[in-house]
Short mmCIF file of C-alpha atoms and ligand atoms in Angstrom, two decimals:
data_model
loop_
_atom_site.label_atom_id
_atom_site.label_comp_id
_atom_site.label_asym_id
_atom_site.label_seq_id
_atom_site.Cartn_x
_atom_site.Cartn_y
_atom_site.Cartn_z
CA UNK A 1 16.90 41.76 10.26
CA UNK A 2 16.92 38.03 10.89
CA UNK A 3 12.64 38.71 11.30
CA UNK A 4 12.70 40.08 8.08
CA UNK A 5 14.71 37.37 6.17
CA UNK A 6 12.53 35.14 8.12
CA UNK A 7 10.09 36.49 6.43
CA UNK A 8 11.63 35.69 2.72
CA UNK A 9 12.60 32.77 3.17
CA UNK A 10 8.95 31.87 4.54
CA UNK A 11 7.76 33.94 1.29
CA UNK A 12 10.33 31.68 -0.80
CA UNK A 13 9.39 28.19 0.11
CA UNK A 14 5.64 28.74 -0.24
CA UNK A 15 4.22 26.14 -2.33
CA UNK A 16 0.84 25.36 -3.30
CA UNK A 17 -0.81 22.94 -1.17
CA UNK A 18 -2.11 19.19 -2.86
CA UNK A 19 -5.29 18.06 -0.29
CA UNK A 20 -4.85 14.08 -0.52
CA UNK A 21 -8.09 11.89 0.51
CA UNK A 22 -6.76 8.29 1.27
CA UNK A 23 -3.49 9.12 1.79
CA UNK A 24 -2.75 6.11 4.26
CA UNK A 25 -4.21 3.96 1.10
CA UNK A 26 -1.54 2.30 -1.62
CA UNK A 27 -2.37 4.92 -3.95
CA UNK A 28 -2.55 7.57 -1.97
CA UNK A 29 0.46 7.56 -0.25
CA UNK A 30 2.48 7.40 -3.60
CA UNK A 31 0.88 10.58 -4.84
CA UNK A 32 1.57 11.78 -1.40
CA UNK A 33 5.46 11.59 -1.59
CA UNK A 34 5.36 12.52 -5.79
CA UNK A 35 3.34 15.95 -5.04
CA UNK A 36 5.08 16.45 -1.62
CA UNK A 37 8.60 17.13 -3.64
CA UNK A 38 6.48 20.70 -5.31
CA UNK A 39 3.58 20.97 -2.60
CA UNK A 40 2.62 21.28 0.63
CA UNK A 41 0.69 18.41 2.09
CA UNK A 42 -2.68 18.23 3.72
CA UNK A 43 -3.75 14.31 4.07
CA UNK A 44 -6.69 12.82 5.21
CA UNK A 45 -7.69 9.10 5.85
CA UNK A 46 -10.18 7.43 7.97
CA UNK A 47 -7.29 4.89 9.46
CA UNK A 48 -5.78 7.24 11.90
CA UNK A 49 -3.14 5.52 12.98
CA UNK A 50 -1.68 4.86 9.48
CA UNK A 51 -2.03 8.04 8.85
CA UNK A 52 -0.16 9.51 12.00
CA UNK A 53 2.41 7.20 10.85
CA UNK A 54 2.64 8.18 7.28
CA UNK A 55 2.51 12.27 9.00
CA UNK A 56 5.24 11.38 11.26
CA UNK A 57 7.25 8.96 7.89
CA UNK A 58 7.22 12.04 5.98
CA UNK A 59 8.01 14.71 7.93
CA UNK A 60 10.86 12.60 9.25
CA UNK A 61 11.66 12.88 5.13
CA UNK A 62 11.45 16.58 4.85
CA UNK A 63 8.35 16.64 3.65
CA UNK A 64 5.73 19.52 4.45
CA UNK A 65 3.16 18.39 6.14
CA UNK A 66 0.76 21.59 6.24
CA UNK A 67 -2.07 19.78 7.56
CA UNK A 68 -3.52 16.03 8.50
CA UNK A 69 -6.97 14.87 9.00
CA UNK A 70 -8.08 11.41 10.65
CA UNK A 71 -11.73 11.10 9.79
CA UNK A 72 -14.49 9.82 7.90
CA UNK A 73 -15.02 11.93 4.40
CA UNK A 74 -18.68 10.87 5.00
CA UNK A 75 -18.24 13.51 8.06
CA UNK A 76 -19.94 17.02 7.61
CA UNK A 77 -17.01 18.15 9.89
CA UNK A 78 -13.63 16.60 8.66
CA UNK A 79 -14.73 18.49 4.95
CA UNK A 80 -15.22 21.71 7.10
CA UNK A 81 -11.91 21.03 8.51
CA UNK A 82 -10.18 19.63 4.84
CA UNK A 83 -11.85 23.35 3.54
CA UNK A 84 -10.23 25.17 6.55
CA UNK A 85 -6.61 23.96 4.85
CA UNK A 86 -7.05 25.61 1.63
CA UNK A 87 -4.67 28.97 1.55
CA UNK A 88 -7.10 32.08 0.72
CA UNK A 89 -6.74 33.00 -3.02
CA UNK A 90 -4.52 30.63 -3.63
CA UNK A 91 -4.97 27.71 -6.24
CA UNK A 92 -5.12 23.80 -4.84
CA UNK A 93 -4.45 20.25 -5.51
CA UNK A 94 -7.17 17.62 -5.34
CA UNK A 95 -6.06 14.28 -5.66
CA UNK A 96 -8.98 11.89 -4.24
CA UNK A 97 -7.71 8.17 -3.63
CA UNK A 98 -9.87 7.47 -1.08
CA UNK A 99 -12.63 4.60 -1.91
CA UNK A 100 -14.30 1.32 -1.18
CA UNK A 101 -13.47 -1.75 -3.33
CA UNK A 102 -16.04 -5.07 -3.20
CA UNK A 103 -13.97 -7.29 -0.63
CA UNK A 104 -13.85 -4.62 1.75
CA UNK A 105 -17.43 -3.26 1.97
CA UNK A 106 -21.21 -4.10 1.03
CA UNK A 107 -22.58 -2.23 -2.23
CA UNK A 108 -24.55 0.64 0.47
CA UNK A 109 -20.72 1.65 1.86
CA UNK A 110 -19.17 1.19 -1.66
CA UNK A 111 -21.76 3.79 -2.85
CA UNK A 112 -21.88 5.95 -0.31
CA UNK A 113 -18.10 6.36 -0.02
CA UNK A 114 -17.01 6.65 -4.02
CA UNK A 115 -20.00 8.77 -5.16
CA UNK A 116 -21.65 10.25 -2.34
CA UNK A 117 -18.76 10.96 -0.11
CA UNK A 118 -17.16 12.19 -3.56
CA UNK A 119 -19.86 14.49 -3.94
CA UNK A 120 -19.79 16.31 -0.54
CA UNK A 121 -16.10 16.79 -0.77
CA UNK A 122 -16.36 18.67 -3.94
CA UNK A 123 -19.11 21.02 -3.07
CA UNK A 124 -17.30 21.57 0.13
CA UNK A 125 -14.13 22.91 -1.53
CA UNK A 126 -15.53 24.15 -4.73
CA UNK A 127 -16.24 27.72 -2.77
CA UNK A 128 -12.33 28.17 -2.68
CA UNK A 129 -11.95 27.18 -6.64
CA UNK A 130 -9.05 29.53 -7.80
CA UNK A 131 -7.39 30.06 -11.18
CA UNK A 132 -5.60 26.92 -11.82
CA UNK A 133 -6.94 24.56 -9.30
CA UNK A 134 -7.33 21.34 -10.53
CA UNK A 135 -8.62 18.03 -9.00
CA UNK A 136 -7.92 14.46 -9.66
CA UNK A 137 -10.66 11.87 -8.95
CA UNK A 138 -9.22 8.57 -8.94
CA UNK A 139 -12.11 5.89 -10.63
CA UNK A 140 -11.63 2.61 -11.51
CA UNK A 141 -11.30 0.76 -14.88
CA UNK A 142 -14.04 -0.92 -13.73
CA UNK A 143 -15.97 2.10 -14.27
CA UNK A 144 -15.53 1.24 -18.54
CA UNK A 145 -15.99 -2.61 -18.27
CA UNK A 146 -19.41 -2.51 -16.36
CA UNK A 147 -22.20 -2.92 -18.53
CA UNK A 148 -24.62 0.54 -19.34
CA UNK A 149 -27.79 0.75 -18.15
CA UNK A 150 -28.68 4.17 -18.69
CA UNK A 151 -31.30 4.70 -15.84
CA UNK A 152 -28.87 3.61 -13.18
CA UNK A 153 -26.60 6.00 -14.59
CA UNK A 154 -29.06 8.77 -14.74
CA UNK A 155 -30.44 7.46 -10.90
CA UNK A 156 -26.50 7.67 -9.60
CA UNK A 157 -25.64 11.48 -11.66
CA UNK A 158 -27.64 13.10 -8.52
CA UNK A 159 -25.57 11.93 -5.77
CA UNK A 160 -27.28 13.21 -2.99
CA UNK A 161 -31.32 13.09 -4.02
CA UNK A 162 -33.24 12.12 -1.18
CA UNK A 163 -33.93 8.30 -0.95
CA UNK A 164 -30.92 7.79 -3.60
CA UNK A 165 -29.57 4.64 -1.71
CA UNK A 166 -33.07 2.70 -0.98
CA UNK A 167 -33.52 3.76 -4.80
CA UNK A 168 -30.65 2.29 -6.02
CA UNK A 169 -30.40 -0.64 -3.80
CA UNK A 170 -34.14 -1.58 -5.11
CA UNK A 171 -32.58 -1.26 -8.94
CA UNK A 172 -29.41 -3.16 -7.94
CA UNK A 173 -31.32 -5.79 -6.06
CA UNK A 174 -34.02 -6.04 -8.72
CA UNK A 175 -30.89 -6.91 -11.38
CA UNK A 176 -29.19 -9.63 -9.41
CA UNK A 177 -31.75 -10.50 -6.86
CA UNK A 178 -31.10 -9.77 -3.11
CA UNK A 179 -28.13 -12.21 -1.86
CA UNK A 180 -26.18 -12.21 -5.25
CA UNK A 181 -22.42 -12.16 -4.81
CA UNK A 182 -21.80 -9.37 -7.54
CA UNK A 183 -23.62 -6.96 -5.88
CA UNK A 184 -21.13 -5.30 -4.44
CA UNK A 185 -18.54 -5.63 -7.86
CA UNK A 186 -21.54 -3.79 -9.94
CA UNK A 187 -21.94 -1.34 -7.54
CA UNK A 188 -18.35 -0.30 -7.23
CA UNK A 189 -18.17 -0.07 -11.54
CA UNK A 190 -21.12 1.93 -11.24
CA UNK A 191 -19.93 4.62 -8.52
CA UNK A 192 -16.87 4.97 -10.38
CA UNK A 193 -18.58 4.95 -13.46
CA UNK A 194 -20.82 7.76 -11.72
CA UNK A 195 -17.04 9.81 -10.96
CA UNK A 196 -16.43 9.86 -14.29
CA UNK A 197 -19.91 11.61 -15.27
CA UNK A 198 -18.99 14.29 -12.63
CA UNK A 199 -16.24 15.15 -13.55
CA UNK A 200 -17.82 15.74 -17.20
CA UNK A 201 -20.52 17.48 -15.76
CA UNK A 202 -18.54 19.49 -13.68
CA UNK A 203 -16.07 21.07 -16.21
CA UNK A 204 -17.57 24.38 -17.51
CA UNK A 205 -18.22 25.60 -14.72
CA UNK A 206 -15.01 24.63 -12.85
CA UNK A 207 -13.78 26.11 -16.49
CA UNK A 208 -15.53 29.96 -15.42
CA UNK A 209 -12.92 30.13 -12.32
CA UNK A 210 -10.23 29.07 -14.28
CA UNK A 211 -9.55 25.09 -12.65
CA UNK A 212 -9.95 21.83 -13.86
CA UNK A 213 -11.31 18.52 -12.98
CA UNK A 214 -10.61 15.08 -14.31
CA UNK A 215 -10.66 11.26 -13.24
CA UNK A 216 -7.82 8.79 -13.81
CA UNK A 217 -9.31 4.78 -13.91
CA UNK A 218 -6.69 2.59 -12.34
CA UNK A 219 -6.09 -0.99 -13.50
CA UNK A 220 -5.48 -3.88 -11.40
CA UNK A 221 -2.44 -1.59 -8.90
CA UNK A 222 -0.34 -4.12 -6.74
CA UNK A 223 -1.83 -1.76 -3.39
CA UNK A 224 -3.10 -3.66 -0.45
CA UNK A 225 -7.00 -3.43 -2.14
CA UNK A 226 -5.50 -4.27 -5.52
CA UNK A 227 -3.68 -7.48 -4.27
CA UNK A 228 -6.93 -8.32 -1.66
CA UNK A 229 -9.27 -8.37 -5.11
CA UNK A 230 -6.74 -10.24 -6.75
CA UNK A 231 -6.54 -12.84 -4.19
CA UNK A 232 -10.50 -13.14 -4.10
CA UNK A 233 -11.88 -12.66 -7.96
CA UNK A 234 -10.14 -14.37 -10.69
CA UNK A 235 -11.98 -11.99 -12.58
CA UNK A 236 -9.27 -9.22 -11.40
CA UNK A 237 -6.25 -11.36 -11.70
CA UNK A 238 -7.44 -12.31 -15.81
CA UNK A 239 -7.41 -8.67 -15.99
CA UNK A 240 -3.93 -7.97 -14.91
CA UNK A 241 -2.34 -10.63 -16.82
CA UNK A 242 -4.31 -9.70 -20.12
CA UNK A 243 -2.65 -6.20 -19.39
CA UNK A 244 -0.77 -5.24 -22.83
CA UNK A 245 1.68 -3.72 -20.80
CA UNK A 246 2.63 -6.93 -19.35
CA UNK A 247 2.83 -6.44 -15.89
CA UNK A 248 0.45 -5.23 -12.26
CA UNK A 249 0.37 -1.72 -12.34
CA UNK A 250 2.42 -0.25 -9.47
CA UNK A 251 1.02 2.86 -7.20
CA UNK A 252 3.71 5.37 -9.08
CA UNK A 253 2.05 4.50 -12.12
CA UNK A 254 -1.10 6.42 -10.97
CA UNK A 255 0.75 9.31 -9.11
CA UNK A 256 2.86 10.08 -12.41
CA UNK A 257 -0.22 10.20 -14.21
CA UNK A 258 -1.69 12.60 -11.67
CA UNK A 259 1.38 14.42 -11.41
CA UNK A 260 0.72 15.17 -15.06
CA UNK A 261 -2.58 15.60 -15.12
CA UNK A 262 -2.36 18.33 -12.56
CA UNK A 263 0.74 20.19 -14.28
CA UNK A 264 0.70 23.04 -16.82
CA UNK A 265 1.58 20.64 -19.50
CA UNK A 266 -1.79 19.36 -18.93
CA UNK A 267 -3.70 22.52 -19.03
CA UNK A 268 -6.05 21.76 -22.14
CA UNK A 269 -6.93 18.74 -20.43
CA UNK A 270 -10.28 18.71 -18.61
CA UNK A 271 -13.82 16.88 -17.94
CA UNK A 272 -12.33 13.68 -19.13
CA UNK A 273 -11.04 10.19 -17.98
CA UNK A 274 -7.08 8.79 -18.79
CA UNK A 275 -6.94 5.12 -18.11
CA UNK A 276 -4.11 3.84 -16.44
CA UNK A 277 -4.62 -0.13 -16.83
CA UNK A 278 -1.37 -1.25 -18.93
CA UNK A 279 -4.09 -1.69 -21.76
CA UNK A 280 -6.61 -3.82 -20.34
CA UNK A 281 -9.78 -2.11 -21.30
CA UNK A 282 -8.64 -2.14 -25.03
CA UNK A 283 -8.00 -5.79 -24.90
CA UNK A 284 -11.38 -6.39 -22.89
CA UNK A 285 -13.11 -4.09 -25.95
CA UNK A 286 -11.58 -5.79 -28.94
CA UNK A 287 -12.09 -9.37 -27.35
N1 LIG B 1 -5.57 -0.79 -6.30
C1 LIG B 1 -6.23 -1.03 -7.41
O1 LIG B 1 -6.02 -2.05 -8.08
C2 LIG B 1 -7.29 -0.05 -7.87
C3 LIG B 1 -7.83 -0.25 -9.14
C4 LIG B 1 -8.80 0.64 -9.60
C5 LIG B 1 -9.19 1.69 -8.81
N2 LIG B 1 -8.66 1.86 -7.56
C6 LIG B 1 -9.14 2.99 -6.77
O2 LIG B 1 -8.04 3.72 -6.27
C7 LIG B 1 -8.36 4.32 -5.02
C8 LIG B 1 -7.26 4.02 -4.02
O3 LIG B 1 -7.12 2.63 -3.94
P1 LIG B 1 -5.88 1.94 -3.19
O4 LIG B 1 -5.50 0.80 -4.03
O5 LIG B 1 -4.89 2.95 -2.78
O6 LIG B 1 -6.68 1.36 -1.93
P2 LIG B 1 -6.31 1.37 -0.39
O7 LIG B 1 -7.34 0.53 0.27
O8 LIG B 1 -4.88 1.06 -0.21
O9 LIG B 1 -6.55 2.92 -0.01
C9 LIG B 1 -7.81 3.49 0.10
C10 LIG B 1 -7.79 4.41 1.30
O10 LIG B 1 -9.07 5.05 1.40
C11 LIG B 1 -9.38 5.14 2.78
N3 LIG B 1 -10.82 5.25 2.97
C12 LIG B 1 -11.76 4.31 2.70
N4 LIG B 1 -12.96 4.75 3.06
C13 LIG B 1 -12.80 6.01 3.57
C14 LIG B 1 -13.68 6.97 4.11
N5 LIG B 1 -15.00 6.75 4.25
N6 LIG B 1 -13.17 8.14 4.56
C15 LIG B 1 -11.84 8.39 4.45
N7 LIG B 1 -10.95 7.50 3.94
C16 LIG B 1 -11.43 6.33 3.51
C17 LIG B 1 -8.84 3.85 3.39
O11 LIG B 1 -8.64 3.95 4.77
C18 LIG B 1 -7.56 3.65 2.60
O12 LIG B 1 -6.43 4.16 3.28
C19 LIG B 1 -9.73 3.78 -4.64
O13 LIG B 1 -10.69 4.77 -4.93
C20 LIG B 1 -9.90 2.57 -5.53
O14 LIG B 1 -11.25 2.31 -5.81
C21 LIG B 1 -7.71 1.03 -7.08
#
């Protein structure tokens, strides 16, 4: 008897499980606790100790910590691992924080972390897409201020063509010469830019099976990267305080936004980008 109620209650508290890349990150960690009150948790992060401290935080908290991950996302075998999580026939969460901003990496590791990494992590879980999946790329508002040129774009919407790097680095370098210090600024708005156009291109079919894909682009979020570019581009601090909304967006901001994005009330939304910058890109446009 107490096997088989066991058994129900196990049944009863299933929940369906949110996979959160960067969850030791600002923004990841708030989606982390928002989708961890209807989901069970799987988190990954490449700062390991962080993360075994967040684990050990939430489970403290009651939280359900199905599954967590120290590793590199550039790492063939932490997305085997990250696929391994994903309940058989069951629908799943995406919500993809992790990323490189300019102060913390050169334009190679920005590019090879937001678009490339980005892309192996999708094909890797895209054999388990189920009805109602959905997955939330997070981007950058960066991604709408940089300026267009289309072959970069076109160059960066094949992630993982041979040479892309040494291809892009020679189109990069050829804009701004070799030692400029925006090199690594374009290159982030350009990856992210690149997140948007995948998760455009990726709609109809993630449409067929029934899930959906979007990005959210982040203003200037008081996180430790947010505050770090504040402290070092003036460029990013202008753009908090020209925010319509008055204030530095705060990490909740993005995990409502997800949280919505990802609900049923959400479920003619797909292939498309919601900013979450208090307004700033609309200023920027009509300045
Ligand atoms: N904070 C902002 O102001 C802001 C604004 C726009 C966009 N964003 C985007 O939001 C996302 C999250 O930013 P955040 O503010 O939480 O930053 P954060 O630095 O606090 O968190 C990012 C997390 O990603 C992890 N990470 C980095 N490279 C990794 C890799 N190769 N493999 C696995 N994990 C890796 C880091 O360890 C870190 O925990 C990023 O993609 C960032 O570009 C942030």
């Amino acid at each position: 008897l107490i096997g088989a109620v066991q058994e129900e209650t196990n049944i009863a508290m299933h929940q369906q499980r949110v996979v959160i890349t960067g969850a030791a990150g600002g923004l990841g960690r708030a989606c982390a606790r928002l989708f961890g009150a209807s989901h069970d948790l799987v988190l990954t992060d490449v700062a390991e100790p962080v993360l075994r401290q967040l684990e050990t935080e939430l489970a403290a908290e009651g939280y359900i910590v199905a599954g967590s991950h120290a590793g590199d996302l550039g790492d063939d075998r932490l997305l085997t691992r990250l696929a391994g999580e994903l309940m058989p026939d069951d629908a799943f969460t995406l919500i993809h924080t992790a990323g490189l901003s300019p102060t913390l990496a050169d334009w190679k590791s920005i590019i090879e972390v937001n678009l490339v990494a980005t892309e192996r992590l999708l094909r890797n879980l895209e054999p388990q897409l189920q009805p109602g999946t959905v997955a939330i790329l997070v981007a950058s508002a960066a991604a709408h201020s940089a300026p267009v040129i289309p072959e970069i774009d076109q160059l960066l919407a094949d992630p993982l063509a041979d040479g892309l790097i040494d291809r892009f680095g020679t189109a990069l370098t050829g804009m701004l010469g070799p030692d400029s210090p925006m090199l690594g600024g374009l290159a982030y708005a350009f990856s992210k830019r690149a997140v948007l156009r995948i998760c455009e291109r990726r709609a109809a079919a993630w449409g067929q099976k029934g899930a959906r894909i979007l990005s959210i682009s982040p203003g200037v979020i008081a996180t430790p990267m947010g505050k770090r570019e504040m402290e070092k581009d003036p460029m990013v601090v202008a753009m908090a305080e020209s925010a319509p909304a008055g204030r530095t967006g705060r990490a909740v901001d993005i995990a409502f936004a997800a949280r919505f994005l990802a609900s049923a009330e959400a479920s003619f939304i797909t292939g498309c980008d919601l900013r979450v910058d208090g307004g700033s890109i609309a200023v920027a446009r009509g300045a």
